[in-house]
Amino acid sequence: LARRPARPRLPLDSARFAALLGRREQVFAIGATVLAAKLAKCDGPVVRAEIDAFKRQFRIEDAAIPTIGHLFDQAREDASGFEPYARQLGESFADNRLALEQVLGALFAIARADGPVNAREADMLARIGALFGLGEAARARAANPSGGNLGEDPYQVLGIARTSSTEAIRAHWKALMRENHPDQLAARGVPAEFIARATERVARINAAWDAIKRERGA
């Protein structure tokens, strides 16, 4: 009997993954796609709502749709094996935690697409956040990305301890503003759609700093 041609395999080995890609933009696109597909699969069959959420969260150029679609279909066959992709993204974007936080936020949105985040999804998201190297405050912001709500803890938004001095908080706020500047994000290889989302993040950072200044009379 004639053998069926072998299907292309996903580059699950993180070292080979990096060598094959080379460019951070490609690492980002492939890593985010695989993580989204495996997250959608982790609690059962992938449903249309999750696919639509992926398309909304990661706006894909028309020319890339066939390739990304094929990669997504391959990755969603099995929820296991996501760790090398999360680890590689964390290493590739270690100098840009904002991009990693936004990816995690997008994954939370995909998990919520078919209902509240369940235990399997929550466990996988927690492991991805850890492999990204994100701190507790960043993971909390990713889980609740809407922001701007009354009562939101401004110290948590900035990711700094309430016991910090006003000058230390001011310096941290300035550093966050520099880190989130569109030119800085573009230079670090962050995709355009996430640069656009950084505007909302900047608004939250400024609102948090304003709230702290009012609280402290600074």
mmCIF file of N, CA and C in Angstrom, residues 99-180:
data_model
loop_
_atom_site.group_PDB
_atom_site.id
_atom_site.type_symbol
_atom_site.label_atom_id
_atom_site.label_comp_id
_atom_site.label_asym_id
_atom_site.label_seq_id
_atom_site.Cartn_x
_atom_site.Cartn_y
_atom_site.Cartn_z
ATOM 1 N N ALA A 99 4.894 43.118 25.880
ATOM 2 C CA ALA A 99 4.436 42.233 24.811
ATOM 3 C C ALA A 99 3.973 40.901 25.376
ATOM 4 N N LEU A 100 4.719 40.362 26.331
ATOM 5 C CA LEU A 100 4.346 39.085 26.938
ATOM 6 C C LEU A 100 3.051 39.216 27.728
ATOM 7 N N GLU A 101 2.906 40.319 28.430
ATOM 8 C CA GLU A 101 1.671 40.557 29.179
ATOM 9 C C GLU A 101 0.473 40.643 28.237
ATOM 10 N N GLN A 102 0.670 41.276 27.092
ATOM 11 C CA GLN A 102 -0.426 41.399 26.134
ATOM 12 C C GLN A 102 -0.774 40.054 25.505
ATOM 13 N N VAL A 103 0.230 39.225 25.249
ATOM 14 C CA VAL A 103 -0.054 37.883 24.737
ATOM 15 C C VAL A 103 -0.873 37.106 25.760
ATOM 16 N N LEU A 104 -0.458 37.170 27.016
ATOM 17 C CA LEU A 104 -1.199 36.454 28.053
ATOM 18 C C LEU A 104 -2.619 36.998 28.169
ATOM 19 N N GLY A 105 -2.777 38.314 28.051
ATOM 20 C CA GLY A 105 -4.115 38.898 28.076
ATOM 21 C C GLY A 105 -4.972 38.415 26.925
ATOM 22 N N ALA A 106 -4.368 38.296 25.733
ATOM 23 C CA ALA A 106 -5.099 37.782 24.575
ATOM 24 C C ALA A 106 -5.507 36.329 24.790
ATOM 25 N N LEU A 107 -4.642 35.546 25.417
ATOM 26 C CA LEU A 107 -4.970 34.148 25.697
ATOM 27 C C LEU A 107 -6.115 34.045 26.703
ATOM 28 N N PHE A 108 -6.140 34.926 27.684
ATOM 29 C CA PHE A 108 -7.271 34.951 28.616
ATOM 30 C C PHE A 108 -8.570 35.252 27.870
ATOM 31 N N ALA A 109 -8.517 36.178 26.913
ATOM 32 C CA ALA A 109 -9.711 36.513 26.133
ATOM 33 C C ALA A 109 -10.197 35.309 25.333
ATOM 34 N N ILE A 110 -9.270 34.535 24.780
ATOM 35 C CA ILE A 110 -9.637 33.323 24.037
ATOM 36 C C ILE A 110 -10.266 32.304 24.980
ATOM 37 N N ALA A 111 -9.707 32.171 26.179
ATOM 38 C CA ALA A 111 -10.253 31.226 27.154
ATOM 39 C C ALA A 111 -11.671 31.607 27.565
ATOM 40 N N ARG A 112 -11.959 32.906 27.622
ATOM 41 C CA ARG A 112 -13.295 33.357 28.019
ATOM 42 C C ARG A 112 -14.300 33.327 26.879
ATOM 43 N N ALA A 113 -13.844 33.054 25.671
ATOM 44 C CA ALA A 113 -14.724 33.155 24.502
ATOM 45 C C ALA A 113 -15.899 32.190 24.562
ATOM 46 N N ASP A 114 -15.705 31.015 25.166
ATOM 47 C CA ASP A 114 -16.781 30.017 25.225
ATOM 48 C C ASP A 114 -17.322 29.850 26.638
ATOM 49 N N GLY A 115 -17.094 30.839 27.493
ATOM 50 C CA GLY A 115 -17.600 30.780 28.857
ATOM 51 C C GLY A 115 -16.520 31.173 29.847
ATOM 52 N N PRO A 116 -16.845 31.158 31.148
ATOM 53 C CA PRO A 116 -15.844 31.511 32.158
ATOM 54 C C PRO A 116 -14.611 30.617 32.070
ATOM 55 N N VAL A 117 -13.468 31.158 32.451
ATOM 56 C CA VAL A 117 -12.224 30.385 32.444
ATOM 57 C C VAL A 117 -12.366 29.211 33.411
ATOM 58 N N ASN A 118 -12.153 27.994 32.905
ATOM 59 C CA ASN A 118 -12.297 26.812 33.755
ATOM 60 C C ASN A 118 -10.950 26.405 34.351
ATOM 61 N N ALA A 119 -10.973 25.342 35.153
ATOM 62 C CA ALA A 119 -9.774 24.942 35.895
ATOM 63 C C ALA A 119 -8.621 24.566 34.972
ATOM 64 N N ARG A 120 -8.912 23.837 33.893
ATOM 65 C CA ARG A 120 -7.846 23.426 32.978
ATOM 66 C C ARG A 120 -7.223 24.633 32.295
ATOM 67 N N GLU A 121 -8.076 25.556 31.849
ATOM 68 C CA GLU A 121 -7.567 26.766 31.200
ATOM 69 C C GLU A 121 -6.760 27.605 32.185
ATOM 70 N N ALA A 122 -7.284 27.753 33.414
ATOM 71 C CA ALA A 122 -6.587 28.553 34.422
ATOM 72 C C ALA A 122 -5.210 27.976 34.730
ATOM 73 N N ASP A 123 -5.127 26.647 34.810
ATOM 74 C CA ASP A 123 -3.840 26.008 35.085
ATOM 75 C C ASP A 123 -2.855 26.260 33.950
ATOM 76 N N MET A 124 -3.313 26.112 32.714
ATOM 77 C CA MET A 124 -2.430 26.316 31.569
ATOM 78 C C MET A 124 -1.994 27.774 31.484
ATOM 79 N N LEU A 125 -2.914 28.704 31.718
ATOM 80 C CA LEU A 125 -2.575 30.123 31.665
ATOM 81 C C LEU A 125 -1.564 30.485 32.754
ATOM 82 N N ALA A 126 -1.718 29.895 33.933
ATOM 83 C CA ALA A 126 -0.762 30.149 35.011
ATOM 84 C C ALA A 126 0.626 29.642 34.640
ATOM 85 N N ARG A 127 0.684 28.485 34.011
ATOM 86 C CA ARG A 127 1.980 27.923 33.606
ATOM 87 C C ARG A 127 2.606 28.751 32.494
ATOM 88 N N ILE A 128 1.791 29.233 31.563
ATOM 89 C CA ILE A 128 2.317 30.092 30.498
ATOM 90 C C ILE A 128 2.878 31.382 31.090
ATOM 91 N N GLY A 129 2.121 32.002 32.004
ATOM 92 C CA GLY A 129 2.595 33.227 32.639
ATOM 93 C C GLY A 129 3.920 33.030 33.351
ATOM 94 N N ALA A 130 4.068 31.879 34.011
ATOM 95 C CA ALA A 130 5.323 31.580 34.706
ATOM 96 C C ALA A 130 6.467 31.393 33.713
ATOM 97 N N LEU A 131 6.204 30.690 32.612
ATOM 98 C CA LEU A 131 7.236 30.476 31.596
ATOM 99 C C LEU A 131 7.601 31.775 30.889
ATOM 100 N N PHE A 132 6.661 32.705 30.812
ATOM 101 C CA PHE A 132 6.950 34.031 30.268
ATOM 102 C C PHE A 132 7.854 34.826 31.210
ATOM 103 N N GLY A 133 7.905 34.426 32.469
ATOM 104 C CA GLY A 133 8.680 35.179 33.447
ATOM 105 C C GLY A 133 7.951 36.397 33.972
ATOM 106 N N LEU A 134 6.614 36.408 33.877
ATOM 107 C CA LEU A 134 5.832 37.551 34.328
ATOM 108 C C LEU A 134 5.590 37.476 35.829
ATOM 109 N N GLY A 135 5.636 38.624 36.480
ATOM 110 C CA GLY A 135 5.362 38.696 37.905
ATOM 111 C C GLY A 135 3.877 38.629 38.193
ATOM 112 N N GLU A 136 3.555 38.589 39.481
ATOM 113 C CA GLU A 136 2.158 38.454 39.902
ATOM 114 C C GLU A 136 1.302 39.610 39.407
ATOM 115 N N ALA A 137 1.821 40.835 39.490
ATOM 116 C CA ALA A 137 1.045 42.000 39.068
ATOM 117 C C ALA A 137 0.750 41.955 37.574
ATOM 118 N N ALA A 138 1.738 41.580 36.768
ATOM 119 C CA ALA A 138 1.539 41.496 35.315
ATOM 120 C C ALA A 138 0.526 40.416 34.967
ATOM 121 N N ARG A 139 0.584 39.284 35.666
ATOM 122 C CA ARG A 139 -0.376 38.212 35.402
ATOM 123 C C ARG A 139 -1.786 38.646 35.779
ATOM 124 N N ALA A 140 -1.900 39.418 36.862
ATOM 125 C CA ALA A 140 -3.213 39.904 37.279
ATOM 126 C C ALA A 140 -3.777 40.888 36.259
ATOM 127 N N ARG A 141 -2.922 41.759 35.729
ATOM 128 C CA ARG A 141 -3.394 42.700 34.705
ATOM 129 C C ARG A 141 -3.829 41.960 33.447
ATOM 130 N N ALA A 142 -3.098 40.918 33.079
ATOM 131 C CA ALA A 142 -3.459 40.143 31.890
ATOM 132 C C ALA A 142 -4.800 39.455 32.070
ATOM 133 N N ALA A 143 -5.066 38.989 33.276
ATOM 134 C CA ALA A 143 -6.337 38.311 33.540
ATOM 135 C C ALA A 143 -7.502 39.281 33.549
ATOM 136 N N ASN A 144 -7.233 40.558 33.824
ATOM 137 C CA ASN A 144 -8.278 41.573 33.863
ATOM 138 C C ASN A 144 -7.805 42.782 33.077
ATOM 139 N N PRO A 145 -7.768 42.666 31.736
ATOM 140 C CA PRO A 145 -7.142 43.706 30.917
ATOM 141 C C PRO A 145 -7.989 44.943 30.682
ATOM 142 N N SER A 146 -9.276 44.908 31.058
ATOM 143 C CA SER A 146 -10.150 46.038 30.744
ATOM 144 C C SER A 146 -9.676 47.300 31.435
ATOM 145 N N GLY A 147 -9.341 47.180 32.723
ATOM 146 C CA GLY A 147 -8.774 48.312 33.448
ATOM 147 C C GLY A 147 -9.714 49.494 33.515
ATOM 148 N N GLY A 148 -9.239 50.544 34.141
ATOM 149 C CA GLY A 148 -10.002 51.765 34.213
ATOM 150 C C GLY A 148 -11.214 51.676 35.106
ATOM 151 N N ASN A 149 -11.429 50.587 35.808
ATOM 152 C CA ASN A 149 -12.588 50.438 36.662
ATOM 153 C C ASN A 149 -12.373 51.189 37.967
ATOM 154 N N LEU A 150 -13.471 51.716 38.504
ATOM 155 C CA LEU A 150 -13.391 52.369 39.788
ATOM 156 C C LEU A 150 -12.927 51.349 40.819
ATOM 157 N N GLY A 151 -12.062 51.756 41.700
ATOM 158 C CA GLY A 151 -11.586 50.848 42.718
ATOM 159 C C GLY A 151 -10.380 50.031 42.305
ATOM 160 N N GLU A 152 -9.918 50.172 41.073
ATOM 161 C CA GLU A 152 -8.737 49.430 40.643
ATOM 162 C C GLU A 152 -7.523 49.902 41.442
ATOM 163 N N ASP A 153 -6.742 48.968 41.931
ATOM 164 C CA ASP A 153 -5.585 49.296 42.758
ATOM 165 C C ASP A 153 -4.493 49.912 41.891
ATOM 166 N N PRO A 154 -4.180 51.201 42.077
ATOM 167 C CA PRO A 154 -3.177 51.845 41.214
ATOM 168 C C PRO A 154 -1.783 51.261 41.405
ATOM 169 N N TYR A 155 -1.501 50.758 42.591
ATOM 170 C CA TYR A 155 -0.184 50.153 42.832
ATOM 171 C C TYR A 155 -0.038 48.847 42.059
ATOM 172 N N GLN A 156 -1.133 48.100 41.966
ATOM 173 C CA GLN A 156 -1.104 46.864 41.186
ATOM 174 C C GLN A 156 -0.948 47.175 39.708
ATOM 175 N N VAL A 157 -1.614 48.230 39.238
ATOM 176 C CA VAL A 157 -1.487 48.621 37.834
ATOM 177 C C VAL A 157 -0.033 48.927 37.495
ATOM 178 N N LEU A 158 0.638 49.647 38.382
ATOM 179 C CA LEU A 158 2.037 50.000 38.141
ATOM 180 C C LEU A 158 2.987 48.855 38.473
ATOM 181 N N GLY A 159 2.490 47.872 39.209
ATOM 182 C CA GLY A 159 3.354 46.754 39.574
ATOM 183 C C GLY A 159 4.419 47.145 40.581
ATOM 184 N N ILE A 160 4.017 47.931 41.589
ATOM 185 C CA ILE A 160 4.969 48.404 42.598
ATOM 186 C C ILE A 160 4.329 48.317 43.974
ATOM 187 N N ALA A 161 5.133 48.137 44.993
ATOM 188 C CA ALA A 161 4.627 47.969 46.351
ATOM 189 C C ALA A 161 4.044 49.273 46.886
ATOM 190 N N ARG A 162 2.965 49.154 47.659
ATOM 191 C CA ARG A 162 2.333 50.326 48.264
ATOM 192 C C ARG A 162 3.289 51.037 49.225
ATOM 193 N N THR A 163 4.238 50.308 49.765
ATOM 194 C CA THR A 163 5.179 50.896 50.728
ATOM 195 C C THR A 163 6.314 51.675 50.061
ATOM 196 N N SER A 164 6.367 51.671 48.737
ATOM 197 C CA SER A 164 7.436 52.383 48.030
ATOM 198 C C SER A 164 7.306 53.889 48.240
ATOM 199 N N SER A 165 8.424 54.582 48.201
ATOM 200 C CA SER A 165 8.399 56.036 48.343
ATOM 201 C C SER A 165 7.793 56.667 47.097
ATOM 202 N N THR A 166 7.323 57.905 47.263
ATOM 203 C CA THR A 166 6.732 58.610 46.126
ATOM 204 C C THR A 166 7.748 58.795 45.014
ATOM 205 N N GLU A 167 8.993 59.095 45.370
ATOM 206 C CA GLU A 167 10.024 59.278 44.346
ATOM 207 C C GLU A 167 10.309 57.976 43.610
ATOM 208 N N ALA A 168 10.298 56.864 44.337
ATOM 209 C CA ALA A 168 10.515 55.568 43.688
ATOM 210 C C ALA A 168 9.371 55.246 42.735
ATOM 211 N N ILE A 169 8.157 55.574 43.143
ATOM 212 C CA ILE A 169 6.999 55.323 42.282
ATOM 213 C C ILE A 169 7.056 56.221 41.054
ATOM 214 N N ARG A 170 7.458 57.482 41.261
ATOM 215 C CA ARG A 170 7.580 58.407 40.131
ATOM 216 C C ARG A 170 8.596 57.877 39.109
ATOM 217 N N ALA A 171 9.734 57.402 39.592
ATOM 218 C CA ALA A 171 10.763 56.861 38.697
ATOM 219 C C ALA A 171 10.252 55.621 37.970
ATOM 220 N N HIS A 172 9.505 54.783 38.684
ATOM 221 C CA HIS A 172 8.951 53.570 38.074
ATOM 222 C C HIS A 172 7.927 53.941 37.008
ATOM 223 N N TRP A 173 7.099 54.947 37.297
ATOM 224 C CA TRP A 173 6.100 55.414 36.323
ATOM 225 C C TRP A 173 6.785 55.912 35.051
ATOM 226 N N LYS A 174 7.850 56.698 35.208
ATOM 227 C CA LYS A 174 8.573 57.202 34.036
ATOM 228 C C LYS A 174 9.163 56.057 33.223
ATOM 229 N N ALA A 175 9.692 55.052 33.906
ATOM 230 C CA ALA A 175 10.268 53.899 33.202
ATOM 231 C C ALA A 175 9.195 53.149 32.420
ATOM 232 N N LEU A 176 8.014 52.997 33.021
ATOM 233 C CA LEU A 176 6.916 52.323 32.324
ATOM 234 C C LEU A 176 6.476 53.115 31.098
ATOM 235 N N MET A 177 6.454 54.437 31.210
ATOM 236 C CA MET A 177 6.056 55.265 30.077
ATOM 237 C C MET A 177 7.061 55.136 28.934
ATOM 238 N N ARG A 178 8.348 55.092 29.264
ATOM 239 C CA ARG A 178 9.363 54.901 28.219
ATOM 240 C C ARG A 178 9.206 53.522 27.579
ATOM 241 N N GLU A 179 8.995 52.517 28.405
ATOM 242 C CA GLU A 179 8.883 51.141 27.908
ATOM 243 C C GLU A 179 7.695 50.968 26.976
ATOM 244 N N ASN A 180 6.618 51.730 27.237
ATOM 245 C CA ASN A 180 5.403 51.584 26.450
ATOM 246 C C ASN A 180 5.311 52.558 25.284
#
